[in-house]
PDB file of N, CA and C in Angstrom:
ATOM      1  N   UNK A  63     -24.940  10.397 -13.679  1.00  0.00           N
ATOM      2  CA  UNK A  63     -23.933  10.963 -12.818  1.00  0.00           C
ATOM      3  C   UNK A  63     -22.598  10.270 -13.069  1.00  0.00           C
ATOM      4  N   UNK A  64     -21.618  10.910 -13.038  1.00  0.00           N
ATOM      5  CA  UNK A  64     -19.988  10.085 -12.955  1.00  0.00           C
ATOM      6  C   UNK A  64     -19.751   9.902 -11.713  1.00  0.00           C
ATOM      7  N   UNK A  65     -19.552   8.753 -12.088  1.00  0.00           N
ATOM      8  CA  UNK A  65     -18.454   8.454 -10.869  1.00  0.00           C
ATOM      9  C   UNK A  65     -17.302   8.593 -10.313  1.00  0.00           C
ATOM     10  N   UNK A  66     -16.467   9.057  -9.427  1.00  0.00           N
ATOM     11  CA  UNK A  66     -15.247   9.242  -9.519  1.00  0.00           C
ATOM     12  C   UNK A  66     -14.216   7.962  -9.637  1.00  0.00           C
ATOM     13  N   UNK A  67     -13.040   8.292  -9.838  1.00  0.00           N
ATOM     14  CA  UNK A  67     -12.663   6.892 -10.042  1.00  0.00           C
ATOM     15  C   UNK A  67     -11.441   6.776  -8.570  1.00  0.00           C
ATOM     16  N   UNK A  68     -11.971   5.493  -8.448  1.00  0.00           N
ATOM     17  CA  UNK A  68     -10.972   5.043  -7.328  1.00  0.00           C
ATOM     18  C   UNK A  68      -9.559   5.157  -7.783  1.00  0.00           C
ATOM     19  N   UNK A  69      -8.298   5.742  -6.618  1.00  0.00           N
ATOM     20  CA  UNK A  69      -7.023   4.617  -6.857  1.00  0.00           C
ATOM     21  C   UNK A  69      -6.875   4.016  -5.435  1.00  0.00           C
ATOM     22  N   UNK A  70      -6.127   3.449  -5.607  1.00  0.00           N
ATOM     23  CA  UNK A  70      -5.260   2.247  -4.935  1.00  0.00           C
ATOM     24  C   UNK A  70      -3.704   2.036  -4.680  1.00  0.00           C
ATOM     25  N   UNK A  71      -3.351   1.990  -3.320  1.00  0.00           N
ATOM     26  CA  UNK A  71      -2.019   2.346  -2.920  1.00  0.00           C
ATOM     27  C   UNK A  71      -1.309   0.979  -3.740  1.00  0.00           C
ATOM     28  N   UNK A  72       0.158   0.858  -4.212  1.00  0.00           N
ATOM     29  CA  UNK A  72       0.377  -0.157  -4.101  1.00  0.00           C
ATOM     30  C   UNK A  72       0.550  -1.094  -3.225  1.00  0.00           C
ATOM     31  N   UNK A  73       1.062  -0.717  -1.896  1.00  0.00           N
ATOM     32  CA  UNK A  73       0.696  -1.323  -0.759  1.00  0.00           C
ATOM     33  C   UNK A  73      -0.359  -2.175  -0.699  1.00  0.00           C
ATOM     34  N   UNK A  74      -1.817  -1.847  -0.969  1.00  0.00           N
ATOM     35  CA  UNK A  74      -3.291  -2.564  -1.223  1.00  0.00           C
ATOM     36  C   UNK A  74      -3.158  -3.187  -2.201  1.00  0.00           C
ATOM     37  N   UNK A  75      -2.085  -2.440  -3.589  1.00  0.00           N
ATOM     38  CA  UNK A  75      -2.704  -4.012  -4.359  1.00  0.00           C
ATOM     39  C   UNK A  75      -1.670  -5.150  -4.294  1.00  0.00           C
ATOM     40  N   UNK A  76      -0.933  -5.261  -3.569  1.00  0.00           N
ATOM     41  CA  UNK A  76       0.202  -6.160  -3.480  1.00  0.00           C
ATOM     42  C   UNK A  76      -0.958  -6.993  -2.398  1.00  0.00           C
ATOM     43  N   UNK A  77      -1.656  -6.610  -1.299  1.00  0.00           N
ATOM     44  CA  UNK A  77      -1.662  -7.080  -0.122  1.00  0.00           C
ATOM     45  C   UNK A  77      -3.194  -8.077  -0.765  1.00  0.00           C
ATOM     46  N   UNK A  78      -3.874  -6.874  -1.580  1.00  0.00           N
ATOM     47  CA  UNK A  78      -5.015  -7.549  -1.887  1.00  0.00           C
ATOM     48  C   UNK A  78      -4.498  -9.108  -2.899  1.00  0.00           C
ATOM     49  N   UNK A  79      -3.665  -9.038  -3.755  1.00  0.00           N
ATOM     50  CA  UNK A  79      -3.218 -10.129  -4.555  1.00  0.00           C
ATOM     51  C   UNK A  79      -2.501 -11.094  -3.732  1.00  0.00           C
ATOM     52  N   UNK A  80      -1.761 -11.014  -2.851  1.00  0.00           N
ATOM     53  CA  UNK A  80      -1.487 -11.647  -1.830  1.00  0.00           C
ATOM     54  C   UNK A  80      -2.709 -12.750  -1.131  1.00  0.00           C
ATOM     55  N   UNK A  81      -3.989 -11.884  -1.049  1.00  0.00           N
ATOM     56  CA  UNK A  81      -5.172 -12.625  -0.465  1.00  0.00           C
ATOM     57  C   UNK A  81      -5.146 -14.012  -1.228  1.00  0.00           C
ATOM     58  N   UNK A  82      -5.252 -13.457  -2.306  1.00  0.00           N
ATOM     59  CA  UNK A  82      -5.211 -14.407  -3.710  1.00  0.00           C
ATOM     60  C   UNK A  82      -4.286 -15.435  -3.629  1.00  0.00           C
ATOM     61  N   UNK A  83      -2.897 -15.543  -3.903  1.00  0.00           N
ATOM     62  CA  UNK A  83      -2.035 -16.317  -4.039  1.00  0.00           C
ATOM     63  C   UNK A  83      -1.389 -16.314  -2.665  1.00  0.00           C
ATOM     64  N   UNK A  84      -1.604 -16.733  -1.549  1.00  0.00           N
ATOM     65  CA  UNK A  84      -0.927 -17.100  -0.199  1.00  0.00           C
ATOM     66  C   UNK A  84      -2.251 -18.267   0.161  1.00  0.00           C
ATOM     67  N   UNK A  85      -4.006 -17.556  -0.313  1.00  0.00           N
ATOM     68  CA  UNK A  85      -4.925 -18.444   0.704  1.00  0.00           C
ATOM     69  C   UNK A  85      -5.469 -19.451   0.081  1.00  0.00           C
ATOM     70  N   UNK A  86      -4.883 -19.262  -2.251  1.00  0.00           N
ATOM     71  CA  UNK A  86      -5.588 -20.249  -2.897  1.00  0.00           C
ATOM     72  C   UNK A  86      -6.786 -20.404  -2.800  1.00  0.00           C
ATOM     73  N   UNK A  87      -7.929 -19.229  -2.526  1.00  0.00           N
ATOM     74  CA  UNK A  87      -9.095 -18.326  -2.954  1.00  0.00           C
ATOM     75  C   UNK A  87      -8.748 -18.249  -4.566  1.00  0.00           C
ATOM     76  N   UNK A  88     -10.186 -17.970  -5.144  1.00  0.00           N
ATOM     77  CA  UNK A  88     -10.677 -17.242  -6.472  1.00  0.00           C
ATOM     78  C   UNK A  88     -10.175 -15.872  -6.711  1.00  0.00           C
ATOM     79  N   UNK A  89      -9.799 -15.762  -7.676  1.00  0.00           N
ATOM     80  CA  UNK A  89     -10.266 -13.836  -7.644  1.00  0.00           C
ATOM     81  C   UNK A  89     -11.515 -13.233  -7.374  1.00  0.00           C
ATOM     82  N   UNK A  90     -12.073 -14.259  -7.788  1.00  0.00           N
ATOM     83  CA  UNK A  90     -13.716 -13.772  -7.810  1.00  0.00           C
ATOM     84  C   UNK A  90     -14.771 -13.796  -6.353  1.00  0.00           C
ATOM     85  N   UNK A  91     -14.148 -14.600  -5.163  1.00  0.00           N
ATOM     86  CA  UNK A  91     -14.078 -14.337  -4.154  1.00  0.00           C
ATOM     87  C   UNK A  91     -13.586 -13.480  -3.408  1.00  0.00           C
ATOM     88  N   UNK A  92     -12.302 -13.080  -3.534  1.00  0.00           N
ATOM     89  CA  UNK A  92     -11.754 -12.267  -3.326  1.00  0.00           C
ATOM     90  C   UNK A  92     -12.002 -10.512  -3.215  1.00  0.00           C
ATOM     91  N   UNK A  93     -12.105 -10.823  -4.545  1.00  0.00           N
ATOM     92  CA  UNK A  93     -12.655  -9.293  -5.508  1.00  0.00           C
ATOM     93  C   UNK A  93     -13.978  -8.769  -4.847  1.00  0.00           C
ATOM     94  N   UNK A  94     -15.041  -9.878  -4.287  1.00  0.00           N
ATOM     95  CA  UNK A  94     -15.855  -9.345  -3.997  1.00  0.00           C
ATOM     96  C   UNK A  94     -16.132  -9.190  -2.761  1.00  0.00           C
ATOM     97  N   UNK A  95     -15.104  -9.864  -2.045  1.00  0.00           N
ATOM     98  CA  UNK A  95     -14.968  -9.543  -0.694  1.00  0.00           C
ATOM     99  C   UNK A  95     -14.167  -8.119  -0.497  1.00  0.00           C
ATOM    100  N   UNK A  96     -13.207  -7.662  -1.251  1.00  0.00           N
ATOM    101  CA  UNK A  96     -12.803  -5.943  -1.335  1.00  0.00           C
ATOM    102  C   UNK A  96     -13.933  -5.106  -1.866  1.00  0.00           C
ATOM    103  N   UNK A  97     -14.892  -5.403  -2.786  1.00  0.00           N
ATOM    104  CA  UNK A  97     -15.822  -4.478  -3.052  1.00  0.00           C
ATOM    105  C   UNK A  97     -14.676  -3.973  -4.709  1.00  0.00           C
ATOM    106  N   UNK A  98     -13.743  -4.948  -5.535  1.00  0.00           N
ATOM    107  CA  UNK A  98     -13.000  -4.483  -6.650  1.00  0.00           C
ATOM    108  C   UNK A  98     -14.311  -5.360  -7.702  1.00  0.00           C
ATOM    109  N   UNK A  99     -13.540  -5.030  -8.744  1.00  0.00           N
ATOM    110  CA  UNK A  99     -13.805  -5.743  -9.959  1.00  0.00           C
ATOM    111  C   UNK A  99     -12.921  -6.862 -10.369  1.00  0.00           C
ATOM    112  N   UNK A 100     -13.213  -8.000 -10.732  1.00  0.00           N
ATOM    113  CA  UNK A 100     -12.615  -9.029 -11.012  1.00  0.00           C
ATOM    114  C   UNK A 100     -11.241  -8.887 -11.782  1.00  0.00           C
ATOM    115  N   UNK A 101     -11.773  -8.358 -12.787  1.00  0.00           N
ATOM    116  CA  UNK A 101     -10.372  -8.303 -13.530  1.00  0.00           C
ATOM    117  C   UNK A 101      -9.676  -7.587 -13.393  1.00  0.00           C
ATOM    118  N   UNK A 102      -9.714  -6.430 -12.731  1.00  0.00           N
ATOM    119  CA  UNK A 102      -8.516  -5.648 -11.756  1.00  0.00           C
ATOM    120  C   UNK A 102      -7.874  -6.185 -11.243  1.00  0.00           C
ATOM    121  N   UNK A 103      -8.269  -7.195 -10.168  1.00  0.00           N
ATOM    122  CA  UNK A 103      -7.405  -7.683  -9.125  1.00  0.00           C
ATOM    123  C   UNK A 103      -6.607  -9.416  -9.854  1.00  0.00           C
ATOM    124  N   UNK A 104      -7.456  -9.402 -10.955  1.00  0.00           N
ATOM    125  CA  UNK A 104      -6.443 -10.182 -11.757  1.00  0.00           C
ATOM    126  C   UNK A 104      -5.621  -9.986 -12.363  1.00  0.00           C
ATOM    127  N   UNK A 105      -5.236  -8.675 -12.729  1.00  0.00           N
ATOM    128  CA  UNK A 105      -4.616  -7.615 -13.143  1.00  0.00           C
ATOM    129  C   UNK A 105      -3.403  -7.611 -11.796  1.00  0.00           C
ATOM    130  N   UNK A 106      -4.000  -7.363 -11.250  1.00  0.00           N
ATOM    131  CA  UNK A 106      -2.757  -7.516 -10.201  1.00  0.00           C
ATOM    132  C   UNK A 106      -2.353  -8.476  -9.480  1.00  0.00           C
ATOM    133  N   UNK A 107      -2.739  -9.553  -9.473  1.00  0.00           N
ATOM    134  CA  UNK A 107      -2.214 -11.037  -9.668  1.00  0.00           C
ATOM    135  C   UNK A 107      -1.656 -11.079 -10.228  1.00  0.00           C
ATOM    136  N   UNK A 108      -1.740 -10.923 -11.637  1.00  0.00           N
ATOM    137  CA  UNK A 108      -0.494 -11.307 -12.693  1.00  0.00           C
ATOM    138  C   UNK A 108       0.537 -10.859 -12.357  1.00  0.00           C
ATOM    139  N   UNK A 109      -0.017  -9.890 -12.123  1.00  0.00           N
ATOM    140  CA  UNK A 109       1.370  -8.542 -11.842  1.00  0.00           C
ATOM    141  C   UNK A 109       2.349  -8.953 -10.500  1.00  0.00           C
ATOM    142  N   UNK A 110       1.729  -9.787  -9.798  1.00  0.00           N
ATOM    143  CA  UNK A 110       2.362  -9.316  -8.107  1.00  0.00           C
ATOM    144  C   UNK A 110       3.136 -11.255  -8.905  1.00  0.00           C
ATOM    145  N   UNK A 111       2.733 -12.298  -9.372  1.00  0.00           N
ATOM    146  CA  UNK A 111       3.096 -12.969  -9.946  1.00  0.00           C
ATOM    147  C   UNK A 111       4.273 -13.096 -10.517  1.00  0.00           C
ATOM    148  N   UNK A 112       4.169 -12.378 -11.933  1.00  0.00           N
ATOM    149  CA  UNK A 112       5.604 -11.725 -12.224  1.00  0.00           C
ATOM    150  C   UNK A 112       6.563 -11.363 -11.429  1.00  0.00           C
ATOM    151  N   UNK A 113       6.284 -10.434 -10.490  1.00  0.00           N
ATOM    152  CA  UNK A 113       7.268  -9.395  -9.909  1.00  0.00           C
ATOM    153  C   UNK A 113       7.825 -10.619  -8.938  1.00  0.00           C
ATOM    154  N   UNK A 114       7.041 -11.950  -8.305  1.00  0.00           N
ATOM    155  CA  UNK A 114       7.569 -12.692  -7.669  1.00  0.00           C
ATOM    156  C   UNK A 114       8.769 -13.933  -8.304  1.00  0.00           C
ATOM    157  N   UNK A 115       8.540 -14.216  -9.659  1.00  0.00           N
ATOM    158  CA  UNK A 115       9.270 -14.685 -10.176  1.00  0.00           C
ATOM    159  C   UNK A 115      10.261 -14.244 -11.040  1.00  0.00           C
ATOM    160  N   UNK A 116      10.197 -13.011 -11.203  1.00  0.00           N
ATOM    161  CA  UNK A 116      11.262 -12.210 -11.403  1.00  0.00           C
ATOM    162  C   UNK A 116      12.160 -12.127 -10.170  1.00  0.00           C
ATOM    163  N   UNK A 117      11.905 -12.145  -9.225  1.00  0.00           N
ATOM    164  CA  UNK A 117      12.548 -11.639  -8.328  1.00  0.00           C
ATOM    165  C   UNK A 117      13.608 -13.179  -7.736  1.00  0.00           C
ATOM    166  N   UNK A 118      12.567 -14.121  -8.100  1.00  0.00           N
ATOM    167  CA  UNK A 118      13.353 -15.836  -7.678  1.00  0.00           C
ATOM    168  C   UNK A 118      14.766 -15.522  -8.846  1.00  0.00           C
ATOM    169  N   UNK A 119      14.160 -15.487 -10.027  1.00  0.00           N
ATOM    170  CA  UNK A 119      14.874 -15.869 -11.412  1.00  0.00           C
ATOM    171  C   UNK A 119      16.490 -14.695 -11.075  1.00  0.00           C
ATOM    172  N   UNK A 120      16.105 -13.967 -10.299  1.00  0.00           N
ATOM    173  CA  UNK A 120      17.447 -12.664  -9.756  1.00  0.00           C
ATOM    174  C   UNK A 120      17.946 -13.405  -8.860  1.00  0.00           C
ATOM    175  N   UNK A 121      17.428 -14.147  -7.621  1.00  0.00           N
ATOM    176  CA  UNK A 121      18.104 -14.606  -6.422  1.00  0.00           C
ATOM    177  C   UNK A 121      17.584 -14.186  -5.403  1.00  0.00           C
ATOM    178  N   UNK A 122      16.663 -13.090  -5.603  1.00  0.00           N
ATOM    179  CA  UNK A 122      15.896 -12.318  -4.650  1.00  0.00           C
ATOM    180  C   UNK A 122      14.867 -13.469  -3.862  1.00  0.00           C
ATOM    181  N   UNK A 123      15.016 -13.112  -2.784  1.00  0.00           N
ATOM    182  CA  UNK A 123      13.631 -14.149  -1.981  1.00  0.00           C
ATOM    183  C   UNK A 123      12.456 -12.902  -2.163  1.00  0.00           C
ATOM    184  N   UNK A 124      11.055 -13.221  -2.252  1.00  0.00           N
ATOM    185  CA  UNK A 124      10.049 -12.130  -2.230  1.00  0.00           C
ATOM    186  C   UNK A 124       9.729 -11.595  -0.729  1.00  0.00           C
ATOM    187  N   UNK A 125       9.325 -11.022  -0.395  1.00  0.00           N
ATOM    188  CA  UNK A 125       8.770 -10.483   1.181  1.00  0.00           C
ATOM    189  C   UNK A 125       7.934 -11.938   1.552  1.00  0.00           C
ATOM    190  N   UNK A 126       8.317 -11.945   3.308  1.00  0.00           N
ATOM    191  CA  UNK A 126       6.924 -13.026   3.944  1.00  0.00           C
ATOM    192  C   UNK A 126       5.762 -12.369   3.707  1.00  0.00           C
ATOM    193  N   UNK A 127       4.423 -12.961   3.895  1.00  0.00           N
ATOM    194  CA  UNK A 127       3.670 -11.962   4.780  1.00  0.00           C
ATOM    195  C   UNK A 127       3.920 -11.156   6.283  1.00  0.00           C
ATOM    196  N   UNK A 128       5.161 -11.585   6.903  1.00  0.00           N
ATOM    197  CA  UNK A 128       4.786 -10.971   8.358  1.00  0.00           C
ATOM    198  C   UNK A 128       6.030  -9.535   7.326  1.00  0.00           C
ATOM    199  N   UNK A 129       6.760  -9.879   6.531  1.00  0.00           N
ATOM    200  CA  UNK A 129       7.759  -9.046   6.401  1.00  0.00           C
ATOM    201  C   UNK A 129       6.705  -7.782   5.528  1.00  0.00           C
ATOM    202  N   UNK A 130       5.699  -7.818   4.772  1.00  0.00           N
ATOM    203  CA  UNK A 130       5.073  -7.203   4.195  1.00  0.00           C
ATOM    204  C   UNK A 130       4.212  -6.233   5.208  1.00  0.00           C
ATOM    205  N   UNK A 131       3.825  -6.924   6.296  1.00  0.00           N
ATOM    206  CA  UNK A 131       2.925  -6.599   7.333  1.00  0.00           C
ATOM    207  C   UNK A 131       3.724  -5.415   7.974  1.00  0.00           C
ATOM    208  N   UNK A 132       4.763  -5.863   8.393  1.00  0.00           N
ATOM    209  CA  UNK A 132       5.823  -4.599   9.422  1.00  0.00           C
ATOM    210  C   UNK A 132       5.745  -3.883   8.194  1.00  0.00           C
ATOM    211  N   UNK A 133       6.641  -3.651   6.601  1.00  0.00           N
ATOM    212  CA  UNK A 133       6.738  -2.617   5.789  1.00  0.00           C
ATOM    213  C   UNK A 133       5.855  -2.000   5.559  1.00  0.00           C
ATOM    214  N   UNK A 134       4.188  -2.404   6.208  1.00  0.00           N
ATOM    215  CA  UNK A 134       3.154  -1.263   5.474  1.00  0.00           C
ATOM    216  C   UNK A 134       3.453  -0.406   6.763  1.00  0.00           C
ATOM    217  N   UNK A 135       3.080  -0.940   7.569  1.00  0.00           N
ATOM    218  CA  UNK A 135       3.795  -0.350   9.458  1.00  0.00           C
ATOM    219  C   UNK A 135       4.132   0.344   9.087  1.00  0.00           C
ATOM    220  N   UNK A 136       5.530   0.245   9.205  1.00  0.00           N
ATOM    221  CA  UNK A 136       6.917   0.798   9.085  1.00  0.00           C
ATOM    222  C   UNK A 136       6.309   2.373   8.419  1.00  0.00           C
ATOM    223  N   UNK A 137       6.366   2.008   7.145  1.00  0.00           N
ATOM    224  CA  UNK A 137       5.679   3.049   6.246  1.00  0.00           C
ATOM    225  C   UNK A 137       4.620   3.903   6.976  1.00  0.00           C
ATOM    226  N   UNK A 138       3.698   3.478   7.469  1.00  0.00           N
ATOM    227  CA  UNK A 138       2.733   4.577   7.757  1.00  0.00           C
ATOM    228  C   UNK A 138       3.335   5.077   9.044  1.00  0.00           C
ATOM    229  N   UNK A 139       4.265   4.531  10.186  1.00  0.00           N
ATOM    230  CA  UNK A 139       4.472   5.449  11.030  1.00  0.00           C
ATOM    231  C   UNK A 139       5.646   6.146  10.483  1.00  0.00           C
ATOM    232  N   UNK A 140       6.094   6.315   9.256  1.00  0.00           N
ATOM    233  CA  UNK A 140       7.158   7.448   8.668  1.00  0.00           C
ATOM    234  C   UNK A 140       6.388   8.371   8.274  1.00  0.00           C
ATOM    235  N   UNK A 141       5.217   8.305   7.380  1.00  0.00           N
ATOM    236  CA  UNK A 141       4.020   8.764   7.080  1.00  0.00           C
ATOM    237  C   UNK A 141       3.659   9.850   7.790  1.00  0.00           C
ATOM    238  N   UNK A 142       3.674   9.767   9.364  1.00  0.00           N
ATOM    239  CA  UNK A 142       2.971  10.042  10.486  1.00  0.00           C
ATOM    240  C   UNK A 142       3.751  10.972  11.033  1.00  0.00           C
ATOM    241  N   UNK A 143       4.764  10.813  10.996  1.00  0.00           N
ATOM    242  CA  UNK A 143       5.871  11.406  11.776  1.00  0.00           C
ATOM    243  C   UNK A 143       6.356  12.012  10.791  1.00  0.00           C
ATOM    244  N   UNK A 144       6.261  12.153   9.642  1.00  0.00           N
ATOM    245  CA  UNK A 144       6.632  13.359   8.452  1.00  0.00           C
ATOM    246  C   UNK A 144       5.249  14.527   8.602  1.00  0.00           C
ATOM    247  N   UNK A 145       4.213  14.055   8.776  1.00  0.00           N
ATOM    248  CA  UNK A 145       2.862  15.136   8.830  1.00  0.00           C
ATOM    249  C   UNK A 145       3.097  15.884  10.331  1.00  0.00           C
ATOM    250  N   UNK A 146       3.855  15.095  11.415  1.00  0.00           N
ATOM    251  CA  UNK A 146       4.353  15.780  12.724  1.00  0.00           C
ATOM    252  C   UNK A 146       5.101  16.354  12.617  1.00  0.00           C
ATOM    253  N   UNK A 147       5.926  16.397  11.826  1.00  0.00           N
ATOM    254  CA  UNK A 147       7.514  17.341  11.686  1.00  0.00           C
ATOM    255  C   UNK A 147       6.701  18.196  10.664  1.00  0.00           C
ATOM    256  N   UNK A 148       6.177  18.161  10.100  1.00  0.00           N
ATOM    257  CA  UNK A 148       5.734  19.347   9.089  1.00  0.00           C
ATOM    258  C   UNK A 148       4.551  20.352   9.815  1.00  0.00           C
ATOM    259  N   UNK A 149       3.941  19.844  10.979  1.00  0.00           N
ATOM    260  CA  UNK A 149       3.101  20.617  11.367  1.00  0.00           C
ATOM    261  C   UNK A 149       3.792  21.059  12.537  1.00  0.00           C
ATOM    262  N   UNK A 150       4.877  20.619  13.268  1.00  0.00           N
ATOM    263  CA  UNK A 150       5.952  21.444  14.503  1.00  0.00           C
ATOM    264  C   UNK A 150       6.838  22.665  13.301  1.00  0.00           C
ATOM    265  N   UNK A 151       6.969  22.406  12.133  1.00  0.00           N
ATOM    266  CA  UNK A 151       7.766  23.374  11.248  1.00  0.00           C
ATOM    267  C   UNK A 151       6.697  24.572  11.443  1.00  0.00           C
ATOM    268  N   UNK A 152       5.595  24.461  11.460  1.00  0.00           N
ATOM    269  CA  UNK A 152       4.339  25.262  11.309  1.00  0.00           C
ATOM    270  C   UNK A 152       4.147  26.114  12.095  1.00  0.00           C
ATOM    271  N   UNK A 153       4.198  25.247  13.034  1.00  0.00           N
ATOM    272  CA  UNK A 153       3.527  26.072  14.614  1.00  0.00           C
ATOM    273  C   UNK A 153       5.231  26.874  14.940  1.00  0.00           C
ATOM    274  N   UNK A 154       6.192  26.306  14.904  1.00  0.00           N
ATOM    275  CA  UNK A 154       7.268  27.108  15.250  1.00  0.00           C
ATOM    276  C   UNK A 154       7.844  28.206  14.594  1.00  0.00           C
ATOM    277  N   UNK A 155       7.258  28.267  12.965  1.00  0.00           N
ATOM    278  CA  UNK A 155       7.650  29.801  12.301  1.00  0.00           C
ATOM    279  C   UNK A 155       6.514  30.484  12.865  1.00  0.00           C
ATOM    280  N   UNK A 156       5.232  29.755  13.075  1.00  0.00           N
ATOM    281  CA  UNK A 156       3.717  30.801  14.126  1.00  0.00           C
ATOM    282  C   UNK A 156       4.292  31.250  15.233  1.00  0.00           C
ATOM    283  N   UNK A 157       4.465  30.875  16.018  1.00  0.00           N
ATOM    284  CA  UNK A 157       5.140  31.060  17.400  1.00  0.00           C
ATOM    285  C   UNK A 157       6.248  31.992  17.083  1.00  0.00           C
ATOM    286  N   UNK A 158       7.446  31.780  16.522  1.00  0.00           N
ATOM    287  CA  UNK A 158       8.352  32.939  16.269  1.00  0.00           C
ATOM    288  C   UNK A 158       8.037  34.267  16.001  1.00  0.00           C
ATOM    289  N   UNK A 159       6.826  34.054  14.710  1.00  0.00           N
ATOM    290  CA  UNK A 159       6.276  35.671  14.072  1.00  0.00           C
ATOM    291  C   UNK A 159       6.174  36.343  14.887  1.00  0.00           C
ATOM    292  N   UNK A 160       4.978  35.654  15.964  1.00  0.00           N
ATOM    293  CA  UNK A 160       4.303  36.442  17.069  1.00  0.00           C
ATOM    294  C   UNK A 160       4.898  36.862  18.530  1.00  0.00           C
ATOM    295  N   UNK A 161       5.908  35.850  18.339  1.00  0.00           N
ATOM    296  CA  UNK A 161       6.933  36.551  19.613  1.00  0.00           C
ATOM    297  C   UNK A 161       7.657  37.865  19.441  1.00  0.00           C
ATOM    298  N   UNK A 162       7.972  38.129  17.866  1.00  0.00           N
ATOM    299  CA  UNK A 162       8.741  39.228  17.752  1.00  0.00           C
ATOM    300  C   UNK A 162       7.598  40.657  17.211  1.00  0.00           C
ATOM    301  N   UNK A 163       6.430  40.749  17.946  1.00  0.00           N
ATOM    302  CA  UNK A 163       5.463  41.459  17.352  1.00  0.00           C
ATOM    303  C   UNK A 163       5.300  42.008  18.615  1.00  0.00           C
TER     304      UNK A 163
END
């Protein structure tokens, strides 16, 4: 049988590599505490790594964790409130049709 293949928000893999480099855990602890594969999430270690010292080497400070925490927030109640405005767009061209019928 195939399997389908997972993805992964970047949101998750920033937060999952984060586990990694904020608690000074393994990957390999880590990894198997998400239910990933090792070298994925080392994969994105490197990656979230880079993007942090790139970002020093600019002047940029990287996100806290609490600042990462509100932006996934943040994000999903825009998320939320875009699927609400798209389903009041819905019901109000419904409602119009049928008023003029």
């Amino acid at each position: 049988m195939s399997r389908t293949r997972r993805s992964f928000t970047t949101e998750y893999k920033v937060e999952a590599a984060h586990r990694v480099i904020d608690s000074g855990r393994t990957i390999a602890e880590v990894a198997r505490e998400l239910g990933i594969n090792e070298a994925l999430l080392g994969r994105w270690v490197a990656d979230e790594r880079r993007r942090i010292e790139a970002a020093a080497a600019s002047g940029d400070q990287p996100l806290t964790t609490a600042e990462r925490t509100e932006l996934a927030r943040l994000r999903r109640q825009v998320s939320e409130q875009e699927k609400d405005i798209a389903f009041l767009k819905k019901a109000s061209a419904y409602f119009a049709a049928n008023q003029q019928k």
